[in-house]
Tab-separated table of C-alpha atoms in Angstrom:
chain	number	residue	atom	x	y	z
J	1	UNK	CA	-0.003	0.015	-0.011
J	2	UNK	CA	2.753	2.386	0.957
J	3	UNK	CA	4.838	1.289	-1.922
J	4	UNK	CA	2.116	1.844	-4.525
J	5	UNK	CA	1.230	5.375	-3.206
J	6	UNK	CA	4.864	6.376	-3.145
J	7	UNK	CA	5.339	4.948	-6.618
J	8	UNK	CA	2.429	7.083	-7.738
J	9	UNK	CA	3.896	10.153	-6.162
J	10	UNK	CA	7.229	9.470	-7.879
J	11	UNK	CA	5.475	9.213	-11.274
J	12	UNK	CA	3.685	12.568	-10.604
J	13	UNK	CA	7.010	14.199	-9.585
J	14	UNK	CA	8.855	12.900	-12.591
J	15	UNK	CA	5.996	13.876	-14.891
J	16	UNK	CA	6.169	17.413	-13.656
J	17	UNK	CA	9.791	17.426	-13.952
J	18	UNK	CA	9.625	15.947	-17.443
J	19	UNK	CA	7.192	18.592	-18.662
J	20	UNK	CA	9.688	21.319	-17.758
J	21	UNK	CA	12.498	19.610	-19.731
J	22	UNK	CA	13.200	22.086	-22.542
J	23	UNK	CA	16.603	23.722	-22.308
J	24	UNK	CA	17.133	27.261	-21.211
J	25	UNK	CA	19.015	30.012	-23.128
J	26	UNK	CA	20.156	32.463	-20.627
J	27	UNK	CA	23.643	33.355	-21.897
J	28	UNK	CA	22.997	36.110	-24.509
J	29	UNK	CA	25.151	37.039	-27.387
J	30	UNK	CA	25.975	40.635	-26.370
J	31	UNK	CA	27.928	41.597	-29.456
J	32	UNK	CA	29.869	40.284	-32.394
J	33	UNK	CA	32.332	41.350	-35.144
J	34	UNK	CA	31.218	41.169	-37.815
J	35	UNK	CA	27.844	42.119	-36.294
J	36	UNK	CA	24.580	40.467	-37.232
J	37	UNK	CA	23.309	41.565	-40.685
J	38	UNK	CA	26.460	43.657	-41.232
J	39	UNK	CA	28.045	44.100	-44.673
J	40	UNK	CA	31.841	43.959	-44.320
J	41	UNK	CA	34.967	43.084	-46.165
J	42	UNK	CA	36.355	39.619	-45.506
J	43	UNK	CA	37.205	39.726	-41.771
J	44	UNK	CA	40.752	38.809	-40.618
J	45	UNK	CA	39.304	37.694	-37.243
J	46	UNK	CA	35.876	37.385	-35.728
J	47	UNK	CA	34.734	37.855	-32.137
J	48	UNK	CA	31.606	36.879	-30.231
J	49	UNK	CA	30.954	38.283	-26.748
J	50	UNK	CA	28.463	36.837	-24.303
J	51	UNK	CA	26.685	37.975	-21.090
J	52	UNK	CA	27.960	35.000	-19.145
J	53	UNK	CA	31.190	33.139	-18.782
J	54	UNK	CA	31.455	30.076	-20.962
J	55	UNK	CA	33.238	26.725	-20.462
J	56	UNK	CA	35.987	26.776	-23.130
J	57	UNK	CA	36.063	23.019	-23.783
J	58	UNK	CA	32.424	23.025	-24.853
J	59	UNK	CA	32.257	26.414	-26.583
J	60	UNK	CA	32.934	27.177	-30.182
J	61	UNK	CA	31.452	28.633	-33.343
J	62	UNK	CA	31.311	27.747	-37.037
J	63	UNK	CA	31.053	29.673	-40.156
J	64	UNK	CA	29.346	28.499	-43.331
J	65	UNK	CA	29.350	30.283	-46.633
J	66	UNK	CA	26.379	31.019	-48.921
J	67	UNK	CA	26.614	27.450	-50.296
J	68	UNK	CA	26.477	25.973	-46.847
J	69	UNK	CA	30.125	24.877	-47.059
J	70	UNK	CA	32.051	25.127	-43.734
J	71	UNK	CA	34.846	27.765	-43.540
J	72	UNK	CA	37.754	26.489	-41.414
J	73	UNK	CA	37.976	28.702	-38.271
J	74	UNK	CA	40.421	28.428	-35.388
J	75	UNK	CA	38.480	29.432	-32.244
J	76	UNK	CA	39.980	30.401	-28.912
J	77	UNK	CA	38.112	31.444	-25.760
J	78	UNK	CA	39.329	34.541	-23.850
J	79	UNK	CA	40.833	34.532	-20.354
J	80	UNK	CA	37.735	36.008	-18.837
J	81	UNK	CA	35.570	33.371	-20.517
J	82	UNK	CA	33.210	36.013	-21.918
J	83	UNK	CA	34.196	35.978	-25.539
J	84	UNK	CA	35.590	33.707	-28.246
J	85	UNK	CA	37.753	34.846	-31.104
J	86	UNK	CA	38.058	33.031	-34.468
J	87	UNK	CA	40.488	33.345	-37.212
J	88	UNK	CA	39.158	32.129	-40.547
J	89	UNK	CA	41.562	29.838	-42.398
J	90	UNK	CA	40.975	31.540	-45.664
J	91	UNK	CA	39.544	34.772	-47.218
J	92	UNK	CA	35.746	34.665	-47.161
J	93	UNK	CA	34.141	34.793	-50.504
J	94	UNK	CA	31.514	37.462	-51.213
J	95	UNK	CA	27.988	36.610	-50.180
J	96	UNK	CA	25.939	35.670	-47.130
J	97	UNK	CA	27.695	33.811	-44.351
J	98	UNK	CA	26.104	32.037	-41.415
J	99	UNK	CA	27.650	31.887	-37.902
J	100	UNK	CA	26.427	29.082	-35.607
J	101	UNK	CA	27.644	29.219	-32.094
J	102	UNK	CA	27.360	26.926	-29.159
J	103	UNK	CA	28.433	27.551	-25.618
J	104	UNK	CA	28.162	25.862	-22.217
J	105	UNK	CA	27.927	27.632	-18.823
J	106	UNK	CA	29.562	26.550	-15.634
J	107	UNK	CA	26.145	25.518	-14.229
J	108	UNK	CA	25.740	22.890	-16.924
J	109	UNK	CA	23.529	24.797	-19.397
J	110	UNK	CA	24.088	24.546	-23.148
J	111	UNK	CA	23.124	27.402	-25.447
J	112	UNK	CA	23.157	27.759	-29.232
J	113	UNK	CA	22.438	30.480	-31.640
J	114	UNK	CA	22.996	31.590	-35.119
J	115	UNK	CA	23.124	34.842	-37.147
J	116	UNK	CA	24.220	35.935	-40.621
J	117	UNK	CA	26.375	38.675	-42.167
J	118	UNK	CA	27.381	39.466	-45.712
J	119	UNK	CA	30.810	39.801	-47.263
J	120	UNK	CA	31.047	42.474	-49.850
W	1	UNK	CA	15.869	13.797	-23.896
W	2	UNK	CA	19.238	14.504	-22.247
W	3	UNK	CA	17.715	17.357	-20.314
W	4	UNK	CA	15.068	14.902	-19.065
W	5	UNK	CA	17.822	12.498	-17.875
W	6	UNK	CA	19.626	15.326	-16.087
W	7	UNK	CA	16.333	16.216	-14.280
W	8	UNK	CA	15.495	12.610	-13.289
W	9	UNK	CA	19.052	12.004	-12.020
W	10	UNK	CA	18.977	15.203	-10.102
W	11	UNK	CA	15.709	14.170	-8.496
W	12	UNK	CA	17.165	10.696	-7.541
W	13	UNK	CA	20.234	12.459	-5.949
W	14	UNK	CA	17.887	14.603	-3.939
W	15	UNK	CA	15.764	11.715	-2.771
W	16	UNK	CA	18.937	9.698	-1.937
W	17	UNK	CA	20.327	12.728	0.045
W	18	UNK	CA	17.171	13.184	2.048
W	19	UNK	CA	17.094	9.463	2.704
W	20	UNK	CA	20.663	9.177	3.906
W	21	UNK	CA	20.745	12.457	5.930
W	22	UNK	CA	17.222	12.778	7.104
W	23	UNK	CA	16.730	9.095	8.114
W	24	UNK	CA	20.123	9.109	9.966
W	25	UNK	CA	19.438	12.389	11.688
W	26	UNK	CA	16.050	10.947	12.724
W	27	UNK	CA	17.730	8.094	14.453
W	28	UNK	CA	19.756	10.517	16.542
W	29	UNK	CA	16.936	12.833	17.698
W	30	UNK	CA	13.777	10.761	17.687
W	31	UNK	CA	12.370	8.725	20.551
W	32	UNK	CA	11.311	6.288	17.848
W	33	UNK	CA	14.906	5.254	17.375
W	34	UNK	CA	14.177	2.726	20.211
W	35	UNK	CA	11.911	0.858	17.748
W	36	UNK	CA	13.418	-1.897	15.597
W	37	UNK	CA	15.445	-0.124	12.842
W	38	UNK	CA	14.618	-2.727	10.161
W	39	UNK	CA	12.976	-0.791	7.362
W	40	UNK	CA	14.839	2.472	8.116
W	41	UNK	CA	18.164	0.648	7.950
W	42	UNK	CA	17.275	-0.858	4.475
W	43	UNK	CA	16.181	2.562	3.296
W	44	UNK	CA	19.453	4.225	4.380
W	45	UNK	CA	21.496	1.554	2.589
W	46	UNK	CA	19.390	1.948	-0.477
W	47	UNK	CA	19.716	5.771	-0.299
W	48	UNK	CA	23.525	5.540	-0.077
W	49	UNK	CA	23.697	3.303	-3.120
W	50	UNK	CA	21.258	5.464	-4.999
W	51	UNK	CA	23.453	8.567	-4.343
W	52	UNK	CA	26.451	6.829	-5.762
W	53	UNK	CA	24.737	5.651	-8.942
W	54	UNK	CA	22.685	8.825	-9.555
W	55	UNK	CA	25.665	11.162	-8.966
W	56	UNK	CA	27.854	9.295	-11.372
W	57	UNK	CA	24.938	9.213	-13.906
W	58	UNK	CA	24.344	12.827	-13.263
W	59	UNK	CA	27.962	13.628	-13.985
W	60	UNK	CA	27.712	11.846	-17.348
W	61	UNK	CA	24.378	13.362	-18.234
W	62	UNK	CA	25.409	16.938	-17.339
W	63	UNK	CA	28.658	16.558	-19.403
W	64	UNK	CA	26.535	15.226	-22.290
W	65	UNK	CA	24.293	18.326	-22.112
W	66	UNK	CA	27.283	20.658	-22.290
W	67	UNK	CA	29.161	18.550	-24.848
W	68	UNK	CA	26.011	18.332	-27.101
W	69	UNK	CA	25.578	14.544	-26.913
W	70	UNK	CA	26.160	11.312	-25.025
W	71	UNK	CA	28.846	10.182	-27.347
W	72	UNK	CA	30.756	13.376	-26.781
W	73	UNK	CA	30.361	13.063	-23.060
W	74	UNK	CA	31.819	9.469	-22.919
W	75	UNK	CA	35.035	10.915	-24.325
W	76	UNK	CA	37.518	10.592	-21.322
W	77	UNK	CA	38.915	14.056	-21.852
W	78	UNK	CA	35.577	15.726	-21.699
W	79	UNK	CA	34.384	13.671	-18.726
W	80	UNK	CA	37.644	14.243	-16.693
W	81	UNK	CA	37.623	17.924	-17.539
W	82	UNK	CA	34.200	18.286	-16.058
W	83	UNK	CA	34.759	15.869	-13.087
W	84	UNK	CA	38.061	17.361	-11.950
W	85	UNK	CA	38.122	21.030	-13.222
W	86	UNK	CA	34.575	22.225	-12.913
W	87	UNK	CA	32.842	22.891	-9.585
W	88	UNK	CA	29.788	21.245	-11.139
W	89	UNK	CA	31.670	18.011	-11.715
W	90	UNK	CA	33.613	18.025	-8.460
W	91	UNK	CA	30.342	18.289	-6.576
W	92	UNK	CA	29.034	15.209	-8.288
W	93	UNK	CA	32.209	13.239	-7.652
W	94	UNK	CA	32.291	14.341	-3.969
W	95	UNK	CA	28.592	13.233	-3.699
W	96	UNK	CA	29.370	9.813	-5.085
W	97	UNK	CA	32.391	9.387	-2.807
W	98	UNK	CA	30.376	10.434	0.240
W	99	UNK	CA	27.612	7.974	-0.750
W	100	UNK	CA	30.087	5.196	-1.239
W	101	UNK	CA	31.529	5.977	2.340
W	102	UNK	CA	28.030	5.716	3.751
W	103	UNK	CA	27.334	2.478	1.995
W	104	UNK	CA	30.657	1.013	3.183
W	105	UNK	CA	30.099	2.203	6.744
W	106	UNK	CA	26.828	0.207	6.867
W	107	UNK	CA	28.257	-2.909	5.287
W	108	UNK	CA	31.338	-2.746	7.469
W	109	UNK	CA	28.941	-3.596	10.387
W	110	UNK	CA	29.240	-0.381	12.356
W	111	UNK	CA	26.203	-0.190	14.511
W	112	UNK	CA	24.443	1.964	17.133
W	113	UNK	CA	24.807	5.689	17.527
W	114	UNK	CA	28.230	5.684	16.124
W	115	UNK	CA	26.721	4.428	12.816
W	116	UNK	CA	23.997	7.138	12.782
W	117	UNK	CA	26.472	9.914	13.671
W	118	UNK	CA	28.721	8.795	10.726
W	119	UNK	CA	25.877	8.474	8.314
W	120	UNK	CA	24.333	11.863	9.323
W	121	UNK	CA	27.742	13.496	8.891
W	122	UNK	CA	28.183	11.956	5.447
W	123	UNK	CA	24.623	12.802	4.574
W	124	UNK	CA	25.125	16.436	5.621
W	125	UNK	CA	28.125	16.486	3.293
W	126	UNK	CA	25.983	15.152	0.436
W	127	UNK	CA	23.403	17.764	1.009
W	128	UNK	CA	25.947	20.607	1.038
W	129	UNK	CA	27.489	19.549	-2.321
W	130	UNK	CA	24.230	20.465	-4.097
W	131	UNK	CA	25.124	24.158	-3.559
W	132	UNK	CA	28.010	23.636	-6.097
W	133	UNK	CA	26.025	21.761	-8.639
W	134	UNK	CA	23.014	24.060	-8.875
W	135	UNK	CA	22.616	27.682	-9.844
W	136	UNK	CA	24.304	28.855	-6.639
W	137	UNK	CA	27.462	27.219	-8.007
W	138	UNK	CA	27.396	29.745	-10.833
W	139	UNK	CA	26.700	32.898	-8.817
W	140	UNK	CA	29.710	35.213	-9.136
W	141	UNK	CA	31.105	38.025	-7.159
W	142	UNK	CA	30.333	38.925	-3.548
W	143	UNK	CA	26.970	37.127	-3.590
W	144	UNK	CA	28.668	33.825	-4.581
W	145	UNK	CA	29.667	32.398	-1.161
W	146	UNK	CA	26.546	33.650	0.725
W	147	UNK	CA	24.303	32.124	-1.969
W	148	UNK	CA	26.065	28.830	-1.854
W	149	UNK	CA	25.954	28.697	2.007
W	150	UNK	CA	22.261	29.658	1.918
W	151	UNK	CA	21.625	26.932	-0.767
W	152	UNK	CA	23.505	24.294	1.356
W	153	UNK	CA	21.464	25.141	4.445
W	154	UNK	CA	18.244	25.035	2.247
W	155	UNK	CA	19.059	21.493	1.049
W	156	UNK	CA	20.060	20.326	4.562
W	157	UNK	CA	16.754	21.522	6.008
W	158	UNK	CA	14.834	19.945	3.163
W	159	UNK	CA	16.645	16.723	3.667
W	160	UNK	CA	15.910	16.652	7.337
W	161	UNK	CA	12.255	17.225	6.743
W	162	UNK	CA	11.681	14.764	3.799
W	163	UNK	CA	13.879	12.134	5.538
W	164	UNK	CA	11.848	12.513	8.725
W	165	UNK	CA	8.684	12.053	6.705
W	166	UNK	CA	9.971	8.820	5.250
W	167	UNK	CA	10.974	7.729	8.735
W	168	UNK	CA	7.487	8.362	10.127
W	169	UNK	CA	5.998	6.406	7.236
W	170	UNK	CA	8.041	3.312	8.338
W	171	UNK	CA	6.515	3.800	11.730
W	172	UNK	CA	2.877	4.154	10.770
W	173	UNK	CA	2.930	1.626	8.009
W	174	UNK	CA	0.423	-1.233	8.174
W	175	UNK	CA	2.052	-4.044	10.099
W	176	UNK	CA	4.858	-1.854	11.458
W	177	UNK	CA	3.755	-2.657	15.008
W	178	UNK	CA	5.110	0.581	16.476
W	179	UNK	CA	4.425	0.997	20.185
W	180	UNK	CA	1.688	3.666	20.548
W	181	UNK	CA	3.251	5.657	23.226
W	182	UNK	CA	6.611	5.799	21.231
W	183	UNK	CA	4.865	6.868	18.100
W	184	UNK	CA	2.984	9.597	19.945
W	185	UNK	CA	6.195	10.875	21.489
W	186	UNK	CA	8.107	10.697	18.204
W	187	UNK	CA	5.412	12.764	16.456
W	188	UNK	CA	4.957	15.192	19.263
W	189	UNK	CA	8.721	15.813	19.778
W	190	UNK	CA	9.369	16.272	16.021
W	191	UNK	CA	7.771	19.697	16.353
W	192	UNK	CA	11.136	21.274	17.364
W	193	UNK	CA	13.062	19.788	14.433
W	194	UNK	CA	10.167	20.538	11.983
W	195	UNK	CA	9.834	24.092	13.060
W	196	UNK	CA	13.579	24.617	12.750
W	197	UNK	CA	13.592	23.085	9.247
W	198	UNK	CA	10.674	25.358	8.121
W	199	UNK	CA	12.373	28.548	9.472
W	200	UNK	CA	15.645	27.634	7.719
W	201	UNK	CA	13.817	26.736	4.502
W	202	UNK	CA	11.841	30.059	4.491
W	203	UNK	CA	14.806	32.310	5.306
W	204	UNK	CA	17.174	30.638	2.810
W	205	UNK	CA	14.490	30.314	0.268
W	206	UNK	CA	13.778	34.046	0.290
W	207	UNK	CA	17.517	34.765	0.019
W	208	UNK	CA	18.015	32.397	-2.875
W	209	UNK	CA	14.928	33.853	-4.608
W	210	UNK	CA	16.370	37.326	-4.163
W	211	UNK	CA	19.564	36.301	-5.912
W	212	UNK	CA	17.962	34.127	-8.677
W	213	UNK	CA	14.817	36.198	-9.377
W	214	UNK	CA	15.588	39.551	-7.760
W	215	UNK	CA	13.487	42.723	-7.607
W	216	UNK	CA	14.359	43.850	-11.126
W	217	UNK	CA	13.161	40.556	-12.762
W	218	UNK	CA	10.259	39.877	-10.390
W	219	UNK	CA	7.487	41.540	-12.477
W	220	UNK	CA	8.270	39.261	-15.513
W	221	UNK	CA	9.249	36.223	-13.479
W	222	UNK	CA	5.877	34.381	-13.646
W	223	UNK	CA	5.985	34.526	-17.452
W	224	UNK	CA	9.179	32.459	-17.471
W	225	UNK	CA	9.287	28.704	-17.168
W	226	UNK	CA	11.510	29.099	-14.039
W	227	UNK	CA	9.020	31.562	-12.406
W	228	UNK	CA	6.139	29.290	-13.146
W	229	UNK	CA	7.763	26.155	-11.633
W	230	UNK	CA	8.885	28.198	-8.617
W	231	UNK	CA	5.275	29.334	-7.980
W	232	UNK	CA	4.178	25.733	-8.064
W	233	UNK	CA	7.014	24.780	-5.701
W	234	UNK	CA	5.764	27.462	-3.257
W	235	UNK	CA	2.175	26.148	-3.461
W	236	UNK	CA	3.402	22.595	-2.706
W	237	UNK	CA	5.514	23.882	0.100
W	238	UNK	CA	2.446	25.631	1.550
W	239	UNK	CA	0.533	22.393	1.206
W	240	UNK	CA	3.180	20.588	3.171
W	241	UNK	CA	3.000	23.243	5.905
W	242	UNK	CA	-0.739	22.909	6.240
W	243	UNK	CA	-0.415	19.139	6.573
W	244	UNK	CA	2.321	19.410	9.092
W	245	UNK	CA	0.258	21.812	11.036
W	246	UNK	CA	-2.702	19.481	10.930
W	247	UNK	CA	-0.457	16.616	12.181
W	248	UNK	CA	0.906	18.613	14.968
W	249	UNK	CA	-2.283	20.310	16.287
W	250	UNK	CA	-5.012	17.863	15.477
W	251	UNK	CA	-3.952	14.340	14.450
W	252	UNK	CA	-1.067	13.709	16.883
W	253	UNK	CA	-3.026	15.031	19.906
W	254	UNK	CA	-5.981	12.850	18.841
W	255	UNK	CA	-3.567	9.846	18.951
W	256	UNK	CA	-2.498	10.856	22.479
W	257	UNK	CA	-6.119	11.160	23.594
W	258	UNK	CA	-7.240	7.810	22.057
W	259	UNK	CA	-8.519	5.551	24.825
W	260	UNK	CA	-9.093	2.223	23.143
W	261	UNK	CA	-7.700	0.083	20.383
W	262	UNK	CA	-10.275	1.280	17.830
W	263	UNK	CA	-9.652	4.960	18.425
W	264	UNK	CA	-5.879	4.358	18.301
W	265	UNK	CA	-6.230	2.584	14.933
W	266	UNK	CA	-8.431	5.391	13.583
W	267	UNK	CA	-5.876	7.981	14.676
W	268	UNK	CA	-2.915	6.083	13.190
W	269	UNK	CA	-4.843	5.611	9.864
W	270	UNK	CA	-5.498	9.326	9.693
W	271	UNK	CA	-1.895	10.107	10.415
W	272	UNK	CA	-0.714	7.613	7.766
W	273	UNK	CA	-2.880	9.219	5.078
W	274	UNK	CA	-1.672	12.703	6.027
W	275	UNK	CA	2.000	11.630	6.211
W	276	UNK	CA	1.736	9.969	2.799
W	277	UNK	CA	0.284	13.045	1.262
W	278	UNK	CA	2.896	15.228	2.828
W	279	UNK	CA	5.692	12.898	1.593
W	280	UNK	CA	4.156	12.893	-1.881
W	281	UNK	CA	4.185	16.664	-1.936
W	282	UNK	CA	7.775	16.652	-0.701
W	283	UNK	CA	8.851	14.365	-3.502
W	284	UNK	CA	7.012	16.690	-5.994
W	285	UNK	CA	8.883	19.706	-4.587
W	286	UNK	CA	12.195	17.781	-5.120
W	287	UNK	CA	11.114	17.063	-8.733
W	288	UNK	CA	10.350	20.742	-9.280
W	289	UNK	CA	13.699	21.651	-7.834
W	290	UNK	CA	15.308	19.107	-10.144
W	291	UNK	CA	13.754	20.829	-13.135
W	292	UNK	CA	14.429	24.332	-11.843
W	293	UNK	CA	18.158	23.534	-11.919
W	294	UNK	CA	18.067	23.212	-15.792
W	295	UNK	CA	16.150	26.439	-16.441
W	296	UNK	CA	17.314	29.999	-16.700
W	297	UNK	CA	16.817	31.985	-13.464
W	298	UNK	CA	14.916	35.290	-14.263
W	299	UNK	CA	17.782	37.309	-12.890
W	300	UNK	CA	19.901	35.926	-15.811
W	301	UNK	CA	17.388	36.876	-18.426
W	302	UNK	CA	17.343	40.656	-17.928
């Protein structure tokens, strides 16, 4: 009798917990160079700055050109953990480029985001 | 799905902590510790094992969330980075180690008050580690240490209360055969511990809410997933308070006044139902807290 009732309580508790499963997104991209929607010459380096410290091992970003092909980028995270800098391995061709970033925070959250900019 | 696993494993760690700490503490302060320890002993052993397994599972699942997948998490470099270089990981490892120590202490044959002091101490440590694997672990600046201390105290008080509820259930269960006078004294004398737990939970809860929600974000908080779950948590907490008050001021005195076997049985039955409901709410609160740990606190959204 006790076991069945407690089992029911456990199911309820887990259901409540399960309903709330979607991930959060509380570190915001504060600024970037090139900025979102900017029109720039091919950048020698790119920088993304966030509102919260990120865990370097799980944080990076990727760049894809207008054809969806990946542009090789060497990414490093700053000392203070608030920004990451990337050096493209080659000149970016003219056209729309998509940046996709993913970071992890020290309390275990994972956040992703994307934006585009255009190379003249 | 990974987020769901994180939440479930967090919940299991909380339940294990409450079992280990709360039940052991109960054996130290309750007059009912004179009753045969049977069920409570089994539960404490189970809780210790649960802490070990759920903490290690939690470590892997949390790494998987950060790394973007289970395969990435099982990479030894990623796992050891989290386990040894992040406060989050260290807290999980410490928890598993403390749980293992508790498990070993019981299997080693230690008995009597020495055992319960040892287990209560280890359980206290397990409860405290949660301050470093939750949101308090990420609070920076001058508020960091106060928040973590407040969070640790919050978990300790919650563990004491939920663990005591589980202990009482073993005493009022059908067929438990608890001596009536002992049961009455155990319930009546829990008032002191219970009141202390509620005071600590309220004070530390308010402080934690101040840091994680804060006055600036309060107006929009209810519109966030975090704020919504927190509101439900507070309602459940209020429910537990109501039931505890009913136990203390109505049901326990009724047990004390019962003059014959029939009245005693009726009083025990009512207490059993009330305690089961209160425990169910407690487990729900732990589930809500497990989920809250994966959501963005309103203060981080503004």
